[in-house]
XYZ file of C-alpha atoms in Angstrom:
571
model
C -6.143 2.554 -1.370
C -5.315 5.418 -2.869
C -6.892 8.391 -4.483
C -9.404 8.180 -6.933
C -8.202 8.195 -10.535
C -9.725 8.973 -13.407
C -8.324 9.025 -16.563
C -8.431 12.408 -18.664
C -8.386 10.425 -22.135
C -10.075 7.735 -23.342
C -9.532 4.667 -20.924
C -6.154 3.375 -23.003
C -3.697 6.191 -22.522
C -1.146 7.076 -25.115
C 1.651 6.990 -22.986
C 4.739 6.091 -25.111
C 5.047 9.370 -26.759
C 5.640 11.337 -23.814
C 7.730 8.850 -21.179
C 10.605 11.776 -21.656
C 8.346 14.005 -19.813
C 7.566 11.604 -16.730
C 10.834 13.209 -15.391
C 11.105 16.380 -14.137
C 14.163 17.726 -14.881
C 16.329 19.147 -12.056
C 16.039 22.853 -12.746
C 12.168 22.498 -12.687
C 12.369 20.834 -9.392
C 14.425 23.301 -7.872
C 12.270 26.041 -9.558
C 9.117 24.477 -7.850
C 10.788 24.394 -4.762
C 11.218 27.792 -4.688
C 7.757 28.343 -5.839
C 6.166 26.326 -3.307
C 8.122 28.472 -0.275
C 7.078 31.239 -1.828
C 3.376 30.421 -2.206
C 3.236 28.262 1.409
C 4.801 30.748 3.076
C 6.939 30.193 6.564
C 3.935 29.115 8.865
C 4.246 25.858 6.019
C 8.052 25.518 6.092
C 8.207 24.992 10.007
C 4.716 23.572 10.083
C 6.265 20.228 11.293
C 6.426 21.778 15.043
C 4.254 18.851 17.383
C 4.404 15.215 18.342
C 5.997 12.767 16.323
C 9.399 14.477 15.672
C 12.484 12.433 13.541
C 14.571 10.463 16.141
C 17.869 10.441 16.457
C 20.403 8.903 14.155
C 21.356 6.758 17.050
C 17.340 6.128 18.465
C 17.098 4.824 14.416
C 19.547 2.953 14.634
C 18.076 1.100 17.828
C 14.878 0.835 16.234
C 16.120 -1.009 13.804
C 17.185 -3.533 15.314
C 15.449 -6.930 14.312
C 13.147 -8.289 17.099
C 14.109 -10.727 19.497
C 11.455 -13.680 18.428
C 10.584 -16.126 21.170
C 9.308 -18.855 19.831
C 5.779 -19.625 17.673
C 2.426 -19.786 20.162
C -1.292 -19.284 19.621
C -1.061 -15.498 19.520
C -3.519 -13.544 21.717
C -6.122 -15.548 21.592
C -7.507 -19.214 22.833
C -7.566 -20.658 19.092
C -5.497 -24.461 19.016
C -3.446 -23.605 15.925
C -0.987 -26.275 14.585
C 2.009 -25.238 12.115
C 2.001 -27.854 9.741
C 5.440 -29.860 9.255
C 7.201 -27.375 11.475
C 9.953 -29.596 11.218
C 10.626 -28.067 7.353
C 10.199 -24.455 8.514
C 12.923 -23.739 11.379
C 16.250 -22.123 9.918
C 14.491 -21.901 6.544
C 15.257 -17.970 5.877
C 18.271 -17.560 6.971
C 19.907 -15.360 9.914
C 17.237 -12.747 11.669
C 19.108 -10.426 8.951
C 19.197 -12.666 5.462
C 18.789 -11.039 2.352
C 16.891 -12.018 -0.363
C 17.710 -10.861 -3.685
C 18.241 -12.285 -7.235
C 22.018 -12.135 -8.428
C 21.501 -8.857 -10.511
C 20.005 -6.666 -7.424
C 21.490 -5.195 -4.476
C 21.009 -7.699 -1.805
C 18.033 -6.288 0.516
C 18.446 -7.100 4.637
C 15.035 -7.425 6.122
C 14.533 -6.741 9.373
C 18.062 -4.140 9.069
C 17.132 -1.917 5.577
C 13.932 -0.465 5.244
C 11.089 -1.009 3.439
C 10.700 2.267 1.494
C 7.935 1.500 -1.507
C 4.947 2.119 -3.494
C 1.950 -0.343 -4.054
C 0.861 -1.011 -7.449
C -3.189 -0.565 -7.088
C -5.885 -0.790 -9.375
C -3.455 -3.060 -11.639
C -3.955 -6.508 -11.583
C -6.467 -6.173 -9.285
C -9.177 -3.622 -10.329
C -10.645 -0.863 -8.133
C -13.673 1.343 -9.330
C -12.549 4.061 -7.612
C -9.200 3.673 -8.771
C -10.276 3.282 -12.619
C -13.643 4.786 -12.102
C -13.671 5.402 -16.263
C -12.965 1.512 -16.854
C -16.227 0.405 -15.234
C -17.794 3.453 -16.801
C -17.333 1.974 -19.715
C -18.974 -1.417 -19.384
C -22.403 0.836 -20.122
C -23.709 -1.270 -16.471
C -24.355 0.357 -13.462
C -24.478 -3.806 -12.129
C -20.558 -4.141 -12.801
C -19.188 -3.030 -8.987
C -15.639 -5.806 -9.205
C -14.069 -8.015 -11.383
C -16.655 -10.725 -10.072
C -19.293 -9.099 -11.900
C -17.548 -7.852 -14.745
C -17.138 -11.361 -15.792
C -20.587 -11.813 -14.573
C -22.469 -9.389 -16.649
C -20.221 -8.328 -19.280
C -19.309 -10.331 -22.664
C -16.235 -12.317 -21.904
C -14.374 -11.460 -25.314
C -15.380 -7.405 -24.469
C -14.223 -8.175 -20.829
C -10.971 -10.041 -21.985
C -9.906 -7.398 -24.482
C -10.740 -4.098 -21.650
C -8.685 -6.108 -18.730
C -5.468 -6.941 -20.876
C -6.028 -3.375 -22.347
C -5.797 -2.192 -19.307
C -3.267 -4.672 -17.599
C -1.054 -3.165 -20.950
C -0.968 0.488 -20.057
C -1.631 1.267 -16.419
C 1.696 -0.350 -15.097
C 4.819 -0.365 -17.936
C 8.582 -1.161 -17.249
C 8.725 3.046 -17.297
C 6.807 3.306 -13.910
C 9.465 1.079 -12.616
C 12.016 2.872 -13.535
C 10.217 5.807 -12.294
C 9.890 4.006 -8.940
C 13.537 3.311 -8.869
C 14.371 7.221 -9.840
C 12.504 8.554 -7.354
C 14.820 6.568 -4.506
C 12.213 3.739 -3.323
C 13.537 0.175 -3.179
C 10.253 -1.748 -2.734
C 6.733 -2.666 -4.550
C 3.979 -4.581 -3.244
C 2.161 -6.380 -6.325
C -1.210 -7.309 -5.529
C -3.116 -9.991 -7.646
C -6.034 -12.251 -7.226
C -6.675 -15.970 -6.679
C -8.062 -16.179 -10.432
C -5.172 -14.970 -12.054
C -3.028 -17.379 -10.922
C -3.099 -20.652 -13.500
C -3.819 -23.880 -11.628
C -4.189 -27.005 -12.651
C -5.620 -30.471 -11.436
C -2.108 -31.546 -10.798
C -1.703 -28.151 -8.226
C -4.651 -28.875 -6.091
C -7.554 -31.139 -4.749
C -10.083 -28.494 -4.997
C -11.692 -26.824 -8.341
C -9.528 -24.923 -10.261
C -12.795 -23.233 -11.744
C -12.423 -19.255 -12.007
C -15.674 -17.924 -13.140
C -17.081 -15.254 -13.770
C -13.526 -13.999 -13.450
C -11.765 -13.189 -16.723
C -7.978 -14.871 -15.952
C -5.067 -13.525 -17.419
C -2.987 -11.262 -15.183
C -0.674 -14.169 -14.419
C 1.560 -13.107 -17.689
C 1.801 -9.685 -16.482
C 3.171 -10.287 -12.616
C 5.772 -12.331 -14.599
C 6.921 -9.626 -16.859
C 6.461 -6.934 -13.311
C 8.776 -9.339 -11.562
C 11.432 -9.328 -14.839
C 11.484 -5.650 -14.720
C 11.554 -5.342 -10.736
C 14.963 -7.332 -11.080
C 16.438 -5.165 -14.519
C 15.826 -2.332 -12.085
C 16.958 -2.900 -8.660
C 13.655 -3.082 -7.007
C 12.233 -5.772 -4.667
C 9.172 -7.253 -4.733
C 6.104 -8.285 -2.281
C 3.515 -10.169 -4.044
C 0.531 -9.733 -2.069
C -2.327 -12.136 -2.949
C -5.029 -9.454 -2.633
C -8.455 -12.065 -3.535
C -9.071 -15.594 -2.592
C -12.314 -17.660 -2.944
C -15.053 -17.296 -1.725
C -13.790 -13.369 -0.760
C -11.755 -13.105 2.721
C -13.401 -9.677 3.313
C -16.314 -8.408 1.175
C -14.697 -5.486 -0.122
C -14.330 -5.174 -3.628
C -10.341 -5.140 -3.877
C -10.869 -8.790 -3.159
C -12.756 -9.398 -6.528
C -15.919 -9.265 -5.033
C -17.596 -7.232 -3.349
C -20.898 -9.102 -1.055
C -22.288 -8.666 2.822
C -21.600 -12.391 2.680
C -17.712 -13.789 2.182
C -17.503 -17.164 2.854
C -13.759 -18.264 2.441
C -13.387 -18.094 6.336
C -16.032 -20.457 6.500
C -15.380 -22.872 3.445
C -12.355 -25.032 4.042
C -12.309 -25.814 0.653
C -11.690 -22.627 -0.308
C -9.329 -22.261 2.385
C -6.799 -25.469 0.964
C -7.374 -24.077 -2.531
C -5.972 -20.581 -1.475
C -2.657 -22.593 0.181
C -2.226 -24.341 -2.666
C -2.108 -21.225 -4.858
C 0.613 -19.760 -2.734
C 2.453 -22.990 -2.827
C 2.195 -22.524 -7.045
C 3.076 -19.122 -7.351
C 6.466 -19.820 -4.576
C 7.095 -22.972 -7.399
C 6.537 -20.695 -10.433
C 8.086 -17.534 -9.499
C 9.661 -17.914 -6.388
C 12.970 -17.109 -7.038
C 11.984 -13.527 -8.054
C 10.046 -12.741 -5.358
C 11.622 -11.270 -2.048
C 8.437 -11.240 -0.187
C 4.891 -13.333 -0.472
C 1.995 -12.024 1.534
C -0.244 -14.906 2.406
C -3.724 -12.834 2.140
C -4.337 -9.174 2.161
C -7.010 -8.379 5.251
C -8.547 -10.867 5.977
C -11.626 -10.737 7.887
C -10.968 -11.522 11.674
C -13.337 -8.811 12.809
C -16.605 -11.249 11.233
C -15.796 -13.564 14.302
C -17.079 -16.549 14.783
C -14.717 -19.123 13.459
C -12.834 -16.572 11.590
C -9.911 -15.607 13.868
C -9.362 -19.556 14.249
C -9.085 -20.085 10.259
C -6.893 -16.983 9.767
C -4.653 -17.877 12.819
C -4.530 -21.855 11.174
C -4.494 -20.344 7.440
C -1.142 -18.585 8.338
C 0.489 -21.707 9.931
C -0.363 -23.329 6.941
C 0.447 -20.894 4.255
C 3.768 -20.113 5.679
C 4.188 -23.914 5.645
C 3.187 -24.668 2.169
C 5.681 -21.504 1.073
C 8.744 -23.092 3.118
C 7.686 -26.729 2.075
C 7.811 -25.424 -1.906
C 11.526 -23.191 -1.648
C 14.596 -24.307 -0.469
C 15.684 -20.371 -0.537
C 14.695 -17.436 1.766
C 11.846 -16.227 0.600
C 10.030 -13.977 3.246
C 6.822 -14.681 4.448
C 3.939 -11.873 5.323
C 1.138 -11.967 7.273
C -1.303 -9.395 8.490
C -3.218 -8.279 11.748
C -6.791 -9.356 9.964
C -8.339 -6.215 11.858
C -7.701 -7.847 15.201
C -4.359 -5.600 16.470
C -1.061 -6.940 16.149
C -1.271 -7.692 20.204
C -3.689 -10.346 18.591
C -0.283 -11.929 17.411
C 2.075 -11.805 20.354
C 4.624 -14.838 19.680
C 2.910 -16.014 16.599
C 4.858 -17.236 13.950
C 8.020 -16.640 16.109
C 11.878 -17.595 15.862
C 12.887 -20.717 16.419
C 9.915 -22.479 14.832
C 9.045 -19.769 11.925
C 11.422 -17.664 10.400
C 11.753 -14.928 8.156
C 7.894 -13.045 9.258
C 6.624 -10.621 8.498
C 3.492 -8.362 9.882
C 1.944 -6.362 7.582
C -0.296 -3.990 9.447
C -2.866 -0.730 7.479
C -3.333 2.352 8.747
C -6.241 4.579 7.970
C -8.700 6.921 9.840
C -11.509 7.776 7.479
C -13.587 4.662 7.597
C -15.716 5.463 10.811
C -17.436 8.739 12.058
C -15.445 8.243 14.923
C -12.329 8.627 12.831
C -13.967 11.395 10.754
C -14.783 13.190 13.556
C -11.151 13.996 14.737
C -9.237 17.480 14.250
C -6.472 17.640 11.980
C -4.146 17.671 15.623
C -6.169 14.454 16.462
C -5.471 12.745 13.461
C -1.607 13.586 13.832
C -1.759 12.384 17.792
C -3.801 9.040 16.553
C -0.943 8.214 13.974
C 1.655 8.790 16.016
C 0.848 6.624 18.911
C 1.399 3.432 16.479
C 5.173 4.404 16.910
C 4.905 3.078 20.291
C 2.508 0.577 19.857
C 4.155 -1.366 16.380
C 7.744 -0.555 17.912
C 7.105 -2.740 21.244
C 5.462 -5.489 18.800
C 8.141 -5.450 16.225
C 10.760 -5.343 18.989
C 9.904 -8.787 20.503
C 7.522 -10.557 17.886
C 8.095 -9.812 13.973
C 9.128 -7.574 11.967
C 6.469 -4.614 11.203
C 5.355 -3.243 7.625
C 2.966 -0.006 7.218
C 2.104 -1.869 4.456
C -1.063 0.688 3.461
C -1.474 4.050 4.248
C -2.335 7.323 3.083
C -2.832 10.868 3.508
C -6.870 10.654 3.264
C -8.728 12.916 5.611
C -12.092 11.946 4.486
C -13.937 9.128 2.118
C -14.780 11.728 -0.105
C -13.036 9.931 -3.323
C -15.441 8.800 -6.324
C -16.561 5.220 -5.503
C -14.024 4.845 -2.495
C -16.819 3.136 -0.804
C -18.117 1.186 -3.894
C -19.367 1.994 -7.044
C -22.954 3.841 -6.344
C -21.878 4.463 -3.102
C -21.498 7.791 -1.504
C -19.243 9.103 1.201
C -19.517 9.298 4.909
C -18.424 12.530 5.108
C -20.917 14.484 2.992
C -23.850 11.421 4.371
C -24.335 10.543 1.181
C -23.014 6.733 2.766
C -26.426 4.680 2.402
C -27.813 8.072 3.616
C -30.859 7.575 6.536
C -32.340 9.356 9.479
C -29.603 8.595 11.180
C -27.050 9.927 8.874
C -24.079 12.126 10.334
C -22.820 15.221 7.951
C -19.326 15.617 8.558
C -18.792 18.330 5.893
C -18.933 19.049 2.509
C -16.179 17.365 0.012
C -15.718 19.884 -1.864
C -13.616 21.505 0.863
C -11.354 18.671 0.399
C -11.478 17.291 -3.797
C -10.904 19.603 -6.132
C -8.262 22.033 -7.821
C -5.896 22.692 -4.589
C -5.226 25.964 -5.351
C -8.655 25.983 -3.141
C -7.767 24.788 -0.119
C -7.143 25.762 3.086
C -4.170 26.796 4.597
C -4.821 24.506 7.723
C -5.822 21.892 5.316
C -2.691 22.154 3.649
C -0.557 22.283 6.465
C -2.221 19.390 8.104
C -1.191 17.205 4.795
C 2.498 18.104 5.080
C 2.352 17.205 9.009
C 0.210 14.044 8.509
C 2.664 12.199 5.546
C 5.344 13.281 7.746
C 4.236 11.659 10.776
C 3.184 8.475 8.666
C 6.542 7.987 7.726
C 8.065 8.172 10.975
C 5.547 5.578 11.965
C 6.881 3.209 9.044
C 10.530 4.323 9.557
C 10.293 3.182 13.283
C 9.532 -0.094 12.305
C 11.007 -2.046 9.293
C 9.895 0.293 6.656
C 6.232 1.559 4.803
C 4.585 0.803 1.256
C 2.450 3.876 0.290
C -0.706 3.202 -1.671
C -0.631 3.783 -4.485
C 1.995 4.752 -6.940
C -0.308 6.077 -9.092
C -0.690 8.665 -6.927
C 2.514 9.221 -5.969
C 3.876 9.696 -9.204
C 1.328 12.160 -10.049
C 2.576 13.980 -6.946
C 6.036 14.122 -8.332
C 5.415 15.098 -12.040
C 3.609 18.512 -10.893
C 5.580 19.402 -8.033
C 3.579 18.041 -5.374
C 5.686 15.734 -4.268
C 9.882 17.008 -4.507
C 12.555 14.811 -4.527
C 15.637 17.781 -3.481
C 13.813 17.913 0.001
C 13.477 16.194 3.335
C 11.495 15.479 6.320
C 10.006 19.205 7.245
C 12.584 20.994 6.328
C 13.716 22.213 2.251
C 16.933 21.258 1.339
C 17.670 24.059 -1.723
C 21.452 22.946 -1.848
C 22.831 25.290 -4.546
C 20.200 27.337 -6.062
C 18.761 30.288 -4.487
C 17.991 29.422 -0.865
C 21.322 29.004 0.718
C 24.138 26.411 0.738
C 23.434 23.364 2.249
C 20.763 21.453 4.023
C 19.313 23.121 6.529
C 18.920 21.349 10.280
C 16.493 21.512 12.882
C 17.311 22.475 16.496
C 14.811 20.925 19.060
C 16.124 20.503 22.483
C 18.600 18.058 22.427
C 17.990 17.049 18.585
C 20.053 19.247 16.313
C 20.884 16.467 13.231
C 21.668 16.914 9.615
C 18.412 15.520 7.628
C 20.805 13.801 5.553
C 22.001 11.390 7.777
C 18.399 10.669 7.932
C 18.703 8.387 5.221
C 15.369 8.411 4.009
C 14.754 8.634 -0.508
C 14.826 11.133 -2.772
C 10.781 10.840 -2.705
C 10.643 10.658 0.832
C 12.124 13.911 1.446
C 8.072 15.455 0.825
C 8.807 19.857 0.769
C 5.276 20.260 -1.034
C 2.702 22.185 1.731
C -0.214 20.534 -0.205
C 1.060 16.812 0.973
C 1.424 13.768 -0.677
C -0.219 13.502 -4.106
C -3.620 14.665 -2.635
C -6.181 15.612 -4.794
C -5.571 18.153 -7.679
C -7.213 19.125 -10.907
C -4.438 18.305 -13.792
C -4.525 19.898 -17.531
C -5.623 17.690 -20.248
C -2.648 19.138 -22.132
C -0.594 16.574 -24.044
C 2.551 17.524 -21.922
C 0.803 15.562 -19.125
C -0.311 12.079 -20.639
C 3.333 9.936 -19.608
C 1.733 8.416 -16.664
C 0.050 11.325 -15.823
C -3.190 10.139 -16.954
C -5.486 10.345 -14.457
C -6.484 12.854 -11.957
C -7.254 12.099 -8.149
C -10.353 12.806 -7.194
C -10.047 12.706 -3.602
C -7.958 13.592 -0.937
C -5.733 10.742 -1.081
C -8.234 8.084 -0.262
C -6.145 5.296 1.011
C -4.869 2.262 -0.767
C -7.435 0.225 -1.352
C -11.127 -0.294 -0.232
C -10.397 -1.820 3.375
C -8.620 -0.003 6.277
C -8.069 -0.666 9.703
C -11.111 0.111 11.538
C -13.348 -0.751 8.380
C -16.708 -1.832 8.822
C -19.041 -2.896 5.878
């Protein structure tokens, strides 16, 4: 998830007149460097003074190493999973370091290189509270996902508003962006009824109504432009039948989603994956199987996800004789839950995609800004040990969100925890008011905006511990960037001015033994956040022409995260 967007013109932006502007231009950076440690002041500069601090350039190195696998098993719990024709899987990705890349990209080492990158939300798979305007639009309060949208709204009106909008929110500019701005990765995530099967493909119904189809075209032309650009990609099958979680980012949003319990729908999903490897696979780097699926509903959940990966993984080796990487996640269990799951010798080239966010519960609302900062940080020790011995470990969601405050982050029509406005009762807790947190941030607290340069800081050590992190979203991000929120001529806590105005070169951090030049770091141009006011949080932007490039939207929260579910989610 991300934060809330909302567009400031009409829902199709005019965004080919004023590309030239996405770019800041050096000078400006440097000038709003300058700006922002004047306005932050030094209490901001050397906020980044507790608990997660950067490691080492010899600790990195260590960490990352790729894990020692030991062999495939039935995970942490007492499910009888079988991998289907294991026999075709073993040796199929290459050494524990084998690149996948097409011939015209830079070769990408998984499990040695990081993951550094951006997902593309609210794309090809819709989000109210990404695109709040789009389902404004409709005229019907009833439209809530792309389910209904088909459902309710005329299919030649809901045809030409989707490839309207599939048109304009992500162009071959925002990957060149994304490449500019030093990230080599983008998670793509797209639904089960955008991809085009046919009788021949599977056994099952290759029915997709209400949905409107279409999107299939458009993570073709994504992956052509991912490749003219240098930029790997994960395609992350975000919706499957029947809905693996309930939440809306999975097409449809219902108390009741059945694909766990539907083994129809279940076969039908592997055989999509098994299509898209045949279609496309030799321009995608990495295909996540399912994005969070619902192990926390119980029952026989746990024992269809735990199966469905066996099988999945099997149908993607089965359909590609190349090295394709394979991605799983921790369905809300833990990745303990997965302790020698999908392991080397038997499975190879796994990954674990695991989402971190802490605004979902009141428990998780009601922590300090230091608690927040200690909760993060302990996943260093906790997705280190797993990635160390078991797979390799993707933040594959997270954000800077303090609070659910965003427009719709819950569901269209549905409030936010933190104000009680959540499917408010007697019971209701009030955790504050949002408006402390949304807005014009030129309002906020100086705790608040210290917190957000300590909390994206901390994040990314989490991801850089592991095998990398995929932010969510880049429409947020690059928001972040084109006003200054988010500097590339910086790094990790500490400004790097470099020749203009604050002294020659990058300036290094003694603490105790640690006294290392942030450059050898080796994190992006992005990554290297020296805003106070954190990572494209919520801000208030100009409807001035200057701003339409991709600067079209404004978030409305405070960076809710990527999408609608997070790790301790509960519907």
């Amino acid at each position: 998830m991300a934060s809330s967007v909302e567009t400031l013109l009409p829902y199709a932006p005019m965004r080919k007149s004023t590309r030239s502007n996405a770019l800041l231009p050096l000078s400006l950076i440097l000038f709003c460097i300058e700006a922002v440690l004047l306005l932050s002041g030094p209490q901001v500069v050397h906020a980044r003074q507790q608990k997660c601090r950067l490691q080492s350039t010899k600790n990195r190195a260590a960490m990352m190493s790729p894990p020692v696998n030991t062999g495939i098993g039935t995970g942490g719990g007492a499910v009888n999973a079988t991998l289907t024709n294991p026999s075709q899987t073993a040796g199929s990705s290459g050494s524990p370091s084998g690149s996948a890349s097409s011939p015209s990209r830079t070769p990408f080492n998984y499990g040695t290189d990081k993951i550094r990158g951006v997902n593309l939300g609210g794309w090809l798979v819709l989000e109210p509270w990404i695109t709040p305007s789009l389902f404004e639009s409709t005229g019907n309060d009833n439209i809530i996902d792309e389910f209904t949208l088909g459902q309710f709204m005329d299919n030649g009106a809901a045809q030409e508003l989707l490839t309207n909008h599939w048109e304009t929110w992500i162009t071959e500019d925002d990957f060149a962006q994304i490449q500019a701005a030093g990230l080599n990765h983008v998670r793509i995530p797209i639904g089960y009824w955008s991809i085009p099967l046919t009788s021949s493909d599977t056994s099952e119904s290759t029915s997709v109504a209400p949905y409107i189809p279409g999107a299939w075209t458009y993570l073709l032309r994504a992956l052509d432009w991912a490749e003219i650009h240098n930029i790997h990609v994960i395609v992350d099958l975000h919706g499957a039948p029947g809905s693996q979680n309930g939440y809306d980012n999975s097409g449809q949003r219902t108390n009741n989603p059945v694909w766990g319990d539907t083994p129809d729908n279940i076969t039908r999903t592997v055989d999509t994956l098994a299509f898209m490897v045949r279609e496309a696979g030799d321009k995608i780097d990495v295909l996540e199987l399912l994005n969070e699926a619902a192990g926390f509903k119980g029952g026989n959940w746990p024992g269809a996800i735990r199966q469905f990966w066996l099988d999945g993984y099997a149908a993607v080796r089965n359909a590609t004789g190349s090295d394709m990487k394979v991605m799983i996640g921790d369905a809300f269990l833990g990745v303990d839950s997965w302790t020698n799951f999908l392991t080397s010798p038997q499975a190879e080239g796994v990954l674990m995609d695991f989402h971190e966010y802490q605004i979902f519960s009141d428990l998780e609302l009601n922590r300090s800004f230091d608690q927040h900062i200690d909760f993060a940080c302990t996943y260093t020790q906790s997705l280190g040990s797993f990635a160390e011995s078991n797979l390799w470990t993707v933040v594959g969601e997270w954000s800077n969100a303090l609070t659910d405050c965003a427009k719709w982050l819950n569901g269209r029509g549905v409030g936010a925890r933190w104000d009680g406005t959540w499917f408010p009762g007697p019971s209701s807790v009030v955790h504050g008011n949002c408006s402390q947190f949304t807005g014009n941030y030129t309002t906020w607290s100086q705790d608040y905006i210290g917190f957000l340069r300590k909390y994206w800081e901390v994040q990314v050590e989490v991801g850089e511990s592991v095998q990398g992190w995929v932010f969510w979203t880049w429409k947020s991000l690059c928001v972040g960037v084109g006003h200054g929120i988010m500097l590339r001529n910086c790094v990790c806590g500490v400004m790097v001015v470099g020749g203009g105005g604050g002294g020659g070169g990058p300036r290094t951090r003694t603490n105790g033994a640690i006294n290392e030049d942030y450059r050898a770091v080796g994190y992006p141009k992005i990554l290297r956040i020296a805003s106070s006011r954190g990572f494209a949080q919520a801000l208030e932007i100009p409807s001035t022409p200057s701003h339409i490039p991709f600067l079209t939207f404004v978030t409305r929260g405070n960076l809710p995260p990527f999408e609608q579910p997070i790790q301790s989610r509960r519907r």
